[in-house]
Structures are given as structure tokens and as C-alpha cells.
mmCIF file of C-alpha atoms in Angstrom:
data_model
loop_
_atom_site.group_PDB
_atom_site.id
_atom_site.type_symbol
_atom_site.label_atom_id
_atom_site.label_comp_id
_atom_site.label_asym_id
_atom_site.label_seq_id
_atom_site.Cartn_x
_atom_site.Cartn_y
_atom_site.Cartn_z
ATOM 1 C CA MET A 584 -114.951 24.389 117.354
ATOM 2 C CA ARG A 585 -113.960 28.256 117.345
ATOM 3 C CA LEU A 586 -115.614 30.317 113.867
ATOM 4 C CA ILE A 587 -112.602 32.415 112.116
ATOM 5 C CA ASP A 588 -114.652 35.058 109.921
ATOM 6 C CA ALA A 589 -113.203 36.635 107.191
ATOM 7 C CA GLU A 590 -110.953 39.103 108.222
ATOM 8 C CA GLN A 591 -109.556 36.707 111.274
ATOM 9 C CA THR A 592 -108.910 34.175 108.210
ATOM 10 C CA ALA A 593 -107.165 36.981 105.990
ATOM 11 C CA ALA A 594 -104.960 37.396 108.606
ATOM 12 C CA LEU A 595 -103.641 33.771 109.969
ATOM 13 C CA LEU A 596 -102.760 32.933 106.011
ATOM 14 C CA PRO A 597 -99.877 35.364 105.259
ATOM 15 C CA TRP A 598 -98.069 35.294 101.824
ATOM 16 C CA ARG A 599 -94.715 33.774 101.992
ATOM 17 C CA PRO A 600 -95.712 31.091 104.443
ATOM 18 C CA LEU A 601 -98.888 30.536 103.028
ATOM 19 C CA ALA A 602 -96.552 29.675 99.872
ATOM 20 C CA ASP A 603 -94.475 27.507 101.398
ATOM 21 C CA ALA A 604 -97.597 25.295 103.400
ATOM 22 C CA VAL A 605 -99.080 24.650 99.770
ATOM 23 C CA MET A 606 -95.872 23.127 98.402
ATOM 24 C CA ARG A 607 -95.395 21.297 101.203
ATOM 25 C CA ALA A 608 -98.685 19.888 100.929
ATOM 26 C CA ALA A 609 -98.103 19.611 97.274
ATOM 27 C CA VAL A 610 -94.845 17.525 98.146
ATOM 28 C CA GLU A 611 -97.071 15.148 100.664
ATOM 29 C CA ARG A 612 -99.381 14.782 97.878
ATOM 30 C CA ALA A 613 -97.506 13.265 95.133
ATOM 31 C CA GLU A 614 -96.081 11.096 98.153
ATOM 32 C CA GLY A 615 -99.541 9.807 99.112
ATOM 33 C CA ARG A 616 -99.676 11.047 102.638
ATOM 34 C CA LEU A 617 -101.804 13.626 101.766
ATOM 35 C CA GLN A 618 -105.308 12.810 100.160
ATOM 36 C CA ALA A 619 -107.556 15.321 98.091
ATOM 37 C CA PRO A 620 -110.402 13.645 95.923
ATOM 38 C CA LEU A 621 -111.852 15.506 92.444
ATOM 39 C CA ARG A 622 -114.334 18.157 93.715
ATOM 40 C CA SER A 623 -117.969 16.914 93.756
ATOM 41 C CA SER A 624 -120.520 19.610 91.654
ATOM 42 C CA PHE A 625 -123.980 19.345 92.282
ATOM 43 C CA ALA A 626 -126.690 20.998 90.719
ATOM 44 C CA LEU A 627 -128.955 23.349 92.646
ATOM 45 C CA SER A 628 -131.307 25.217 90.233
ATOM 46 C CA GLY A 629 -130.415 26.484 86.587
ATOM 47 C CA ASP A 630 -126.446 27.032 87.098
ATOM 48 C CA ASP A 631 -126.494 27.373 90.298
ATOM 49 C CA ARG A 632 -124.032 24.829 92.229
ATOM 50 C CA LEU A 633 -123.349 23.325 95.572
ATOM 51 C CA LEU A 634 -119.186 22.161 95.297
ATOM 52 C CA LEU A 635 -117.535 19.730 98.087
ATOM 53 C CA MET A 636 -114.362 19.727 98.419
ATOM 54 C CA PRO A 637 -112.770 16.886 101.153
ATOM 55 C CA ALA A 638 -109.272 16.074 102.138
ATOM 56 C CA SER A 639 -106.987 14.335 104.546
ATOM 57 C CA ASP A 640 -103.692 14.009 106.255
ATOM 58 C CA ALA A 641 -101.968 12.400 108.642
ATOM 59 C CA HIS A 642 -103.343 14.748 111.228
ATOM 60 C CA TYR A 643 -106.120 16.478 109.994
ATOM 61 C CA ALA A 644 -109.088 16.580 107.858
ATOM 62 C CA SER A 645 -111.333 18.845 106.253
ATOM 63 C CA VAL A 646 -114.316 19.792 104.136
ATOM 64 C CA LYS A 647 -114.898 22.934 101.930
ATOM 65 C CA LEU A 648 -118.533 23.448 101.094
ATOM 66 C CA VAL A 649 -119.276 26.550 98.306
ATOM 67 C CA THR A 650 -122.762 27.597 96.941
ATOM 68 C CA VAL A 651 -122.441 29.619 93.721
ATOM 69 C CA ASN A 652 -126.374 31.184 93.009
ATOM 70 C CA HIS A 653 -125.553 33.868 90.263
ATOM 71 C CA GLY A 654 -128.900 35.301 91.154
ATOM 72 C CA ASN A 655 -127.705 36.289 94.413
ATOM 73 C CA PRO A 656 -126.481 40.241 93.236
ATOM 74 C CA ALA A 657 -129.305 41.166 92.366
ATOM 75 C CA LEU A 658 -131.247 40.544 95.715
ATOM 76 C CA GLY A 659 -128.033 42.128 97.701
ATOM 77 C CA ARG A 660 -125.667 38.804 98.734
ATOM 78 C CA GLU A 661 -122.526 37.979 97.685
ATOM 79 C CA ARG A 662 -122.985 35.273 94.874
ATOM 80 C CA VAL A 663 -119.925 32.746 96.023
ATOM 81 C CA GLN A 664 -120.394 31.925 99.743
ATOM 82 C CA GLY A 665 -118.849 29.080 101.391
ATOM 83 C CA GLU A 666 -116.993 28.000 104.593
ATOM 84 C CA VAL A 667 -113.840 25.282 105.472
ATOM 85 C CA LEU A 668 -114.270 23.291 107.735
ATOM 86 C CA LEU A 669 -111.186 21.718 109.744
ATOM 87 C CA MET A 670 -111.388 18.713 111.838
ATOM 88 C CA ASP A 671 -109.428 16.163 113.846
ATOM 89 C CA ARG A 672 -108.281 13.333 111.655
ATOM 90 C CA ALA A 673 -108.174 10.375 114.658
ATOM 91 C CA THR A 674 -111.580 11.630 116.557
ATOM 92 C CA GLY A 675 -113.581 13.579 114.566
ATOM 93 C CA GLU A 676 -113.649 16.454 116.619
ATOM 94 C CA ARG A 677 -114.359 19.849 114.932
ATOM 95 C CA LEU A 678 -111.664 22.377 115.623
ATOM 96 C CA ALA A 679 -112.548 25.330 113.575
ATOM 97 C CA MET A 680 -114.734 26.375 110.489
ATOM 98 C CA PHE A 681 -113.048 29.320 108.208
ATOM 99 C CA ASP A 682 -114.769 31.979 105.950
ATOM 100 C CA GLY A 683 -114.074 29.787 102.553
ATOM 101 C CA VAL A 684 -114.315 32.210 99.785
ATOM 102 C CA THR A 685 -111.396 34.372 102.121
ATOM 103 C CA LEU A 686 -109.632 31.025 102.099
ATOM 104 C CA THR A 687 -110.510 29.834 98.627
ATOM 105 C CA ALA A 688 -108.663 33.696 97.410
ATOM 106 C CA ARG A 689 -105.820 33.466 99.191
ATOM 107 C CA ARG A 690 -104.856 29.796 99.031
ATOM 108 C CA THR A 691 -105.081 29.875 94.854
ATOM 109 C CA ALA A 692 -102.673 33.148 94.811
ATOM 110 C CA ALA A 693 -100.671 31.295 97.444
ATOM 111 C CA VAL A 694 -100.365 28.479 94.982
ATOM 112 C CA SER A 695 -99.586 30.143 91.785
ATOM 113 C CA LEU A 696 -96.673 31.707 93.898
ATOM 114 C CA ALA A 697 -95.450 28.809 95.284
ATOM 115 C CA ALA A 698 -94.636 28.193 91.801
ATOM 116 C CA ALA A 699 -93.341 31.293 90.815
ATOM 117 C CA LEU A 700 -90.775 30.672 93.749
ATOM 118 C CA ALA A 701 -90.045 26.606 92.801
ATOM 119 C CA LEU A 702 -89.238 28.567 89.184
ATOM 120 C CA GLN A 703 -87.491 30.604 90.825
ATOM 121 C CA VAL A 704 -88.637 33.992 88.721
ATOM 122 C CA PRO A 705 -86.467 36.638 90.029
ATOM 123 C CA ALA A 706 -88.024 39.882 91.985
ATOM 124 C CA GLY A 707 -88.991 43.573 90.130
ATOM 125 C CA GLU A 708 -90.046 41.620 86.965
ATOM 126 C CA ARG A 709 -93.132 43.276 85.627
ATOM 127 C CA LEU A 710 -96.375 42.206 86.275
ATOM 128 C CA LEU A 711 -99.605 42.004 83.852
ATOM 129 C CA ILE A 712 -103.241 41.044 85.008
ATOM 130 C CA VAL A 713 -105.946 40.317 83.073
ATOM 131 C CA GLY A 714 -109.286 40.134 85.021
ATOM 132 C CA ALA A 715 -110.223 42.621 87.748
ATOM 133 C CA GLY A 716 -112.044 40.244 90.203
ATOM 134 C CA ALA A 717 -110.950 38.377 93.454
ATOM 135 C CA GLN A 718 -108.304 36.363 92.099
ATOM 136 C CA ALA A 719 -107.087 39.326 89.956
ATOM 137 C CA LEU A 720 -106.570 41.428 93.890
ATOM 138 C CA ALA A 721 -105.351 38.026 95.410
ATOM 139 C CA HIS A 722 -102.352 38.091 92.839
ATOM 140 C CA ALA A 723 -101.558 41.362 92.953
ATOM 141 C CA LEU A 724 -101.398 41.350 96.606
ATOM 142 C CA ALA A 725 -99.225 37.916 96.935
ATOM 143 C CA PHE A 726 -97.240 38.477 94.193
ATOM 144 C CA ALA A 727 -96.671 42.558 95.342
ATOM 145 C CA ALA A 728 -95.626 41.339 98.604
ATOM 146 C CA VAL A 729 -93.495 38.468 97.793
ATOM 147 C CA LEU A 730 -91.816 38.952 93.873
ATOM 148 C CA ALA A 731 -92.022 42.693 94.480
ATOM 149 C CA PRO A 732 -92.704 43.839 90.607
ATOM 150 C CA ALA A 733 -91.049 47.141 89.265
ATOM 151 C CA TRP A 734 -94.482 47.889 87.660
ATOM 152 C CA ILE A 735 -98.387 46.150 87.663
ATOM 153 C CA GLY A 736 -101.015 46.624 84.969
ATOM 154 C CA ILE A 737 -104.257 45.569 85.288
ATOM 155 C CA ALA A 738 -106.549 44.488 82.193
ATOM 156 C CA ALA A 739 -110.327 44.207 82.718
ATOM 157 C CA ARG A 740 -113.162 44.171 80.103
ATOM 158 C CA SER A 741 -114.099 47.590 80.857
ATOM 159 C CA ARG A 742 -111.719 50.402 82.027
ATOM 160 C CA ALA A 743 -114.271 51.128 85.095
ATOM 161 C CA ALA A 744 -113.281 47.347 86.420
ATOM 162 C CA ALA A 745 -109.468 48.186 85.947
ATOM 163 C CA ASP A 746 -109.643 51.377 88.107
ATOM 164 C CA SER A 747 -111.805 50.158 90.395
ATOM 165 C CA LEU A 748 -108.848 47.203 91.061
ATOM 166 C CA VAL A 749 -106.204 49.474 90.484
ATOM 167 C CA ALA A 750 -108.152 51.514 93.564
ATOM 168 C CA THR A 751 -108.434 48.795 96.081
ATOM 169 C CA LEU A 752 -105.128 47.563 95.443
ATOM 170 C CA ALA A 753 -103.892 51.571 96.206
ATOM 171 C CA ALA A 754 -105.496 51.620 99.416
ATOM 172 C CA HIS A 755 -103.754 48.369 99.961
ATOM 173 C CA GLY A 756 -100.407 50.414 99.410
ATOM 174 C CA VAL A 757 -99.571 48.320 96.001
ATOM 175 C CA LYS A 758 -99.341 51.047 93.086
ATOM 176 C CA ALA A 759 -101.066 49.689 90.303
ATOM 177 C CA HIS A 760 -101.705 50.628 86.445
ATOM 178 C CA PRO A 761 -105.161 50.454 84.586
ATOM 179 C CA ILE A 762 -103.847 49.031 80.560
ATOM 180 C CA ASP A 763 -106.179 49.243 77.728
ATOM 181 C CA ASP A 764 -103.802 47.763 75.249
ATOM 182 C CA ILE A 765 -102.931 44.092 76.261
ATOM 183 C CA GLY A 766 -100.753 43.973 73.500
ATOM 184 C CA ALA A 767 -98.326 47.414 74.106
ATOM 185 C CA GLU A 768 -97.634 45.344 77.315
ATOM 186 C CA LEU A 769 -97.363 41.997 76.785
ATOM 187 C CA GLY A 770 -93.716 41.723 75.479
ATOM 188 C CA ARG A 771 -92.145 44.074 78.153
ATOM 189 C CA CYS A 772 -93.865 41.842 80.989
ATOM 190 C CA GLY A 773 -92.467 38.781 82.533
ATOM 191 C CA LEU A 774 -94.787 37.702 84.450
ATOM 192 C CA ILE A 775 -98.803 37.334 83.262
ATOM 193 C CA VAL A 776 -101.605 36.358 85.571
ATOM 194 C CA THR A 777 -105.014 35.663 83.466
ATOM 195 C CA ALA A 778 -108.020 35.526 86.089
ATOM 196 C CA THR A 779 -111.326 35.452 84.156
ATOM 197 C CA THR A 780 -113.799 33.163 83.430
ATOM 198 C CA SER A 781 -113.460 33.887 79.583
ATOM 199 C CA ARG A 782 -114.355 31.093 76.774
ATOM 200 C CA SER A 783 -111.564 32.383 74.389
ATOM 201 C CA PRO A 784 -108.517 33.465 74.771
ATOM 202 C CA VAL A 785 -107.849 37.009 76.695
ATOM 203 C CA ILE A 786 -104.172 36.968 75.733
ATOM 204 C CA PRO A 787 -102.289 36.577 71.884
ATOM 205 C CA ASP A 788 -99.274 34.656 71.842
ATOM 206 C CA ALA A 789 -96.670 37.599 71.594
ATOM 207 C CA LEU A 790 -95.026 37.325 74.625
ATOM 208 C CA ARG A 791 -91.755 37.734 76.195
ATOM 209 C CA PRO A 792 -89.245 34.914 75.511
ATOM 210 C CA GLY A 793 -88.980 33.234 79.243
ATOM 211 C CA VAL A 794 -92.322 34.472 80.000
ATOM 212 C CA ARG A 795 -94.084 32.779 83.408
ATOM 213 C CA VAL A 796 -97.745 32.937 82.800
ATOM 214 C CA PHE A 797 -99.842 31.908 85.219
ATOM 215 C CA ALA A 798 -103.806 30.828 84.445
ATOM 216 C CA VAL A 799 -106.001 30.754 87.525
ATOM 217 C CA GLY A 800 -109.683 31.330 86.174
ATOM 218 C CA ALA A 801 -110.989 28.722 83.662
ATOM 219 C CA PHE A 802 -111.993 25.971 85.858
ATOM 220 C CA THR A 803 -114.757 23.902 83.042
ATOM 221 C CA PRO A 804 -113.338 22.457 79.404
ATOM 222 C CA ALA A 805 -115.419 25.411 77.902
ATOM 223 C CA MET A 806 -113.275 28.029 79.148
ATOM 224 C CA CYS A 807 -110.020 28.941 77.762
ATOM 225 C CA GLU A 808 -107.934 31.919 78.940
ATOM 226 C CA LEU A 809 -104.808 30.903 76.782
ATOM 227 C CA PRO A 810 -103.855 30.719 72.958
ATOM 228 C CA ALA A 811 -103.736 26.831 71.668
ATOM 229 C CA ALA A 812 -100.279 27.869 70.518
ATOM 230 C CA LEU A 813 -98.765 29.353 73.395
ATOM 231 C CA VAL A 814 -99.630 25.844 75.444
ATOM 232 C CA GLN A 815 -98.467 24.032 72.698
ATOM 233 C CA ARG A 816 -95.300 25.305 72.872
ATOM 234 C CA ALA A 817 -94.769 26.055 76.136
ATOM 235 C CA ALA A 818 -93.643 24.118 79.208
ATOM 236 C CA VAL A 819 -96.636 23.278 81.259
ATOM 237 C CA VAL A 820 -97.186 22.786 85.193
ATOM 238 C CA VAL A 821 -100.630 22.424 86.514
ATOM 239 C CA ASP A 822 -101.414 22.818 90.258
ATOM 240 C CA ASP A 823 -103.522 19.072 90.394
ATOM 241 C CA LEU A 824 -103.239 16.591 87.211
ATOM 242 C CA ASP A 825 -106.441 15.313 87.687
ATOM 243 C CA GLY A 826 -108.348 18.357 88.172
ATOM 244 C CA ALA A 827 -106.497 19.352 85.039
ATOM 245 C CA LYS A 828 -107.526 16.885 82.719
ATOM 246 C CA GLU A 829 -110.855 17.269 84.018
ATOM 247 C CA GLU A 830 -111.363 20.903 84.013
ATOM 248 C CA ALA A 831 -108.455 22.923 82.388
ATOM 249 C CA GLY A 832 -110.023 24.294 79.131
ATOM 250 C CA ASP A 833 -106.929 25.950 78.191
ATOM 251 C CA LEU A 834 -104.888 22.671 78.063
ATOM 252 C CA ILE A 835 -107.334 20.206 77.307
ATOM 253 C CA GLN A 836 -108.527 22.794 73.812
ATOM 254 C CA ALA A 837 -104.925 22.894 72.999
ATOM 255 C CA GLY A 838 -103.994 19.141 73.162
ATOM 256 C CA VAL A 839 -101.579 19.298 75.165
ATOM 257 C CA ASP A 840 -99.871 16.292 75.618
ATOM 258 C CA TRP A 841 -100.396 15.254 79.226
ATOM 259 C CA SER A 842 -96.875 12.832 79.358
ATOM 260 C CA THR A 843 -95.050 16.393 79.281
ATOM 261 C CA VAL A 844 -96.991 17.869 81.731
ATOM 262 C CA ARG A 845 -95.748 18.657 85.287
ATOM 263 C CA GLY A 846 -97.282 18.728 88.950
ATOM 264 C CA LEU A 847 -96.607 21.755 91.317
ATOM 265 C CA ALA A 848 -93.894 19.333 93.342
ATOM 266 C CA GLN A 849 -92.118 19.000 90.191
ATOM 267 C CA ALA A 850 -92.120 23.076 88.743
ATOM 268 C CA ALA A 851 -88.487 23.193 90.065
ATOM 269 C CA GLU A 852 -87.432 21.213 87.547
ATOM 270 C CA LEU A 853 -88.922 24.164 84.954
ATOM 271 C CA THR A 854 -86.097 26.283 86.542
ATOM 272 C CA GLY A 855 -83.623 25.805 83.164
ATOM 273 C CA ALA A 856 -85.865 26.180 80.706
ATOM 274 C CA GLY A 857 -84.749 29.439 79.166
ATOM 275 C CA GLU A 858 -86.126 31.167 76.611
ATOM 276 C CA ARG A 859 -89.446 28.435 76.443
ATOM 277 C CA PRO A 860 -92.491 29.977 78.097
ATOM 278 C CA VAL A 861 -93.691 28.331 81.046
ATOM 279 C CA VAL A 862 -97.783 28.126 81.974
ATOM 280 C CA PHE A 863 -98.331 27.766 84.951
ATOM 281 C CA LYS A 864 -102.376 26.306 85.181
ATOM 282 C CA SER A 865 -104.432 25.496 88.380
ATOM 283 C CA VAL A 866 -108.101 24.422 88.428
ATOM 284 C CA GLY A 867 -108.044 24.229 92.456
ATOM 285 C CA SER A 868 -107.587 21.520 94.661
ATOM 286 C CA ALA A 869 -108.976 20.708 98.577
ATOM 287 C CA ALA A 870 -105.219 19.569 99.096
ATOM 288 C CA TRP A 871 -104.250 23.266 99.299
ATOM 289 C CA ASP A 872 -107.712 24.295 101.428
ATOM 290 C CA LEU A 873 -106.242 21.683 103.885
ATOM 291 C CA ALA A 874 -102.956 23.559 103.554
ATOM 292 C CA ALA A 875 -104.308 26.853 104.663
ATOM 293 C CA ALA A 876 -106.932 25.441 106.958
ATOM 294 C CA ARG A 877 -103.895 23.718 109.177
ATOM 295 C CA MET A 878 -101.261 26.263 108.678
ATOM 296 C CA ALA A 879 -104.029 28.619 109.905
ATOM 297 C CA TRP A 880 -104.955 26.450 112.292
ATOM 298 C CA ASP A 881 -101.680 26.018 114.180
ATOM 299 C CA ARG A 882 -101.175 29.800 114.083
ATOM 300 C CA LEU A 883 -104.301 30.037 115.826
ATOM 301 C CA SER A 884 -103.231 27.366 118.473
ATOM 302 C CA ALA A 885 -100.027 29.119 118.904
ATOM 303 C CA CYS A 886 -101.474 32.469 119.623
#
């Protein structure tokens, strides 16, 4: 079994090929050729959790293990730790273990990117990102690499956090701007990413016609990044319909009509949404871990 560290994992998962790999997995899953049950979550102590996410296709099986230990930062350790194990389905042979935090960050942003490509989002839109954590960084890098936004704004809970992410992006060759007033920018942006764990909406329902919103932060029924009015008037796409019904607080709290919600494989059906906003809600799935791991393994094996 090959052990792949964070730097190697990132290098094996370039953005556009990874977005294409995710969309292929979405189609396979819709056709029943890829299986990914809902994640299992176990309490460790207090709010600390152990998460288990398995998936399989005709050739591979994968499992991601993630621990969330909230006391770790005070000990100088990472709050979230994880790994993704890829196996040969026929023999059970362990093929590779990838850095789970890196793979998760990249595949989550690639899922949003796959949705944006399916929705035929044009290059050169203005992009506003709300949040300054790992997913805000990953989405900024992914969208910058493929969609070439004309302008990127970063809004965060504190100006210091926004400034820090802007500096990190600059080190990656991506220019962004810290934003203090979200409302002043919303009407000018065609792309919005929310990447927070907020329990109340982080943007108002005052968006540009035809805006595409990628809500990726909230992952429990109690969390909610989007106003209910926006969700209720938008066309809604989710990465994982079963998972969204259990975990997508933005949609659950808005009382969304699930019969109208499309999965990622059907996102292209909304290219004619016109001036209606489109909300893409991501809660995560082991299917995307498998898509990333098998792509990384193929690239690794070709070296």
C-alpha cells in the first residue's frame, strides 16, 4: 500500500480533471453503478466525532475516516484529521492511503466546480466568497483556475480572517479583496460561495438576477447559510439528495419541495433557468471521495 501525503494528494488532483471525475461519479451513482451510503457518525466525547464514509464501484472500494476533536487547537494539533483508503474491490488489496483533509477540501470544491460547469457558468463572472476557512480557500483556487473570475471578494467573520485568506491566495497567485460590506457587493456578483458553519443566513436575499449560489458550509439540520426566501424562489440542485434530506439545514429550514430538487447529474437541466437564481447545496458524499481517490490512483499508477 502506498502512503500519499498532503502535498502529493493535492498534486494528484488538478481542478478541471477532478471536476470531470466527480461528474462521472455522479452519473454512475444515478445509474446505480456506484454505491455510497450515508455517512456514519459516532460520538467520541462532548462534541468530538468519528465519521465513517464508505463507497464502491465495479473496480474499487474506498473508505474515509475522519475525526473531529475540538480541543486539539489548544494542544497545537489539527481539529480535523482523516485519511481515505482505496482498495481493489475484487481482492480487497489495499492500494493507497491519501491525506483525507486535503482530498476532502479538493473534492468538495471540485463538486461545486462540476456543478458550475454543468450550469454553463461563463468565465469572467465576479465571485464573492463568504467564509475564510479551508473550503473558502479551496473554492477560490478551483474557481480561479477554471472559471477565471474577473474579481474575487472575501467576506469573513473578522477582517483579520479575510485578510489572512487574501494573503494566502496571493501566495498561490490569485488576487482577491477583503470585503467589509457584503450587501454592497451582492448585486454585482454572479457567483457566490458560502463556506461557513453559521446557524443563521450569512447573505441577504438581495441577489443579482440569474445568480449562482454554492452553499457548502452548513452540514447539519441546525446550520443555515441561506435565507429561506432565496431557497424558496430558487432552482435547487444538491450533490447528494439522500444526504441533503438529512443534513442540509438551508433546505430543511426553508421547507423546500424535495420533488423539485435535482441531483448533480441533472444540473445541466437548469441551464435555461434564466434570471431565476440557482442554489447548489453540497453536504458531501463518499462517492466524491471515491471519485478523487480512484483518479489519484490512476495518475499515480501512470507515473
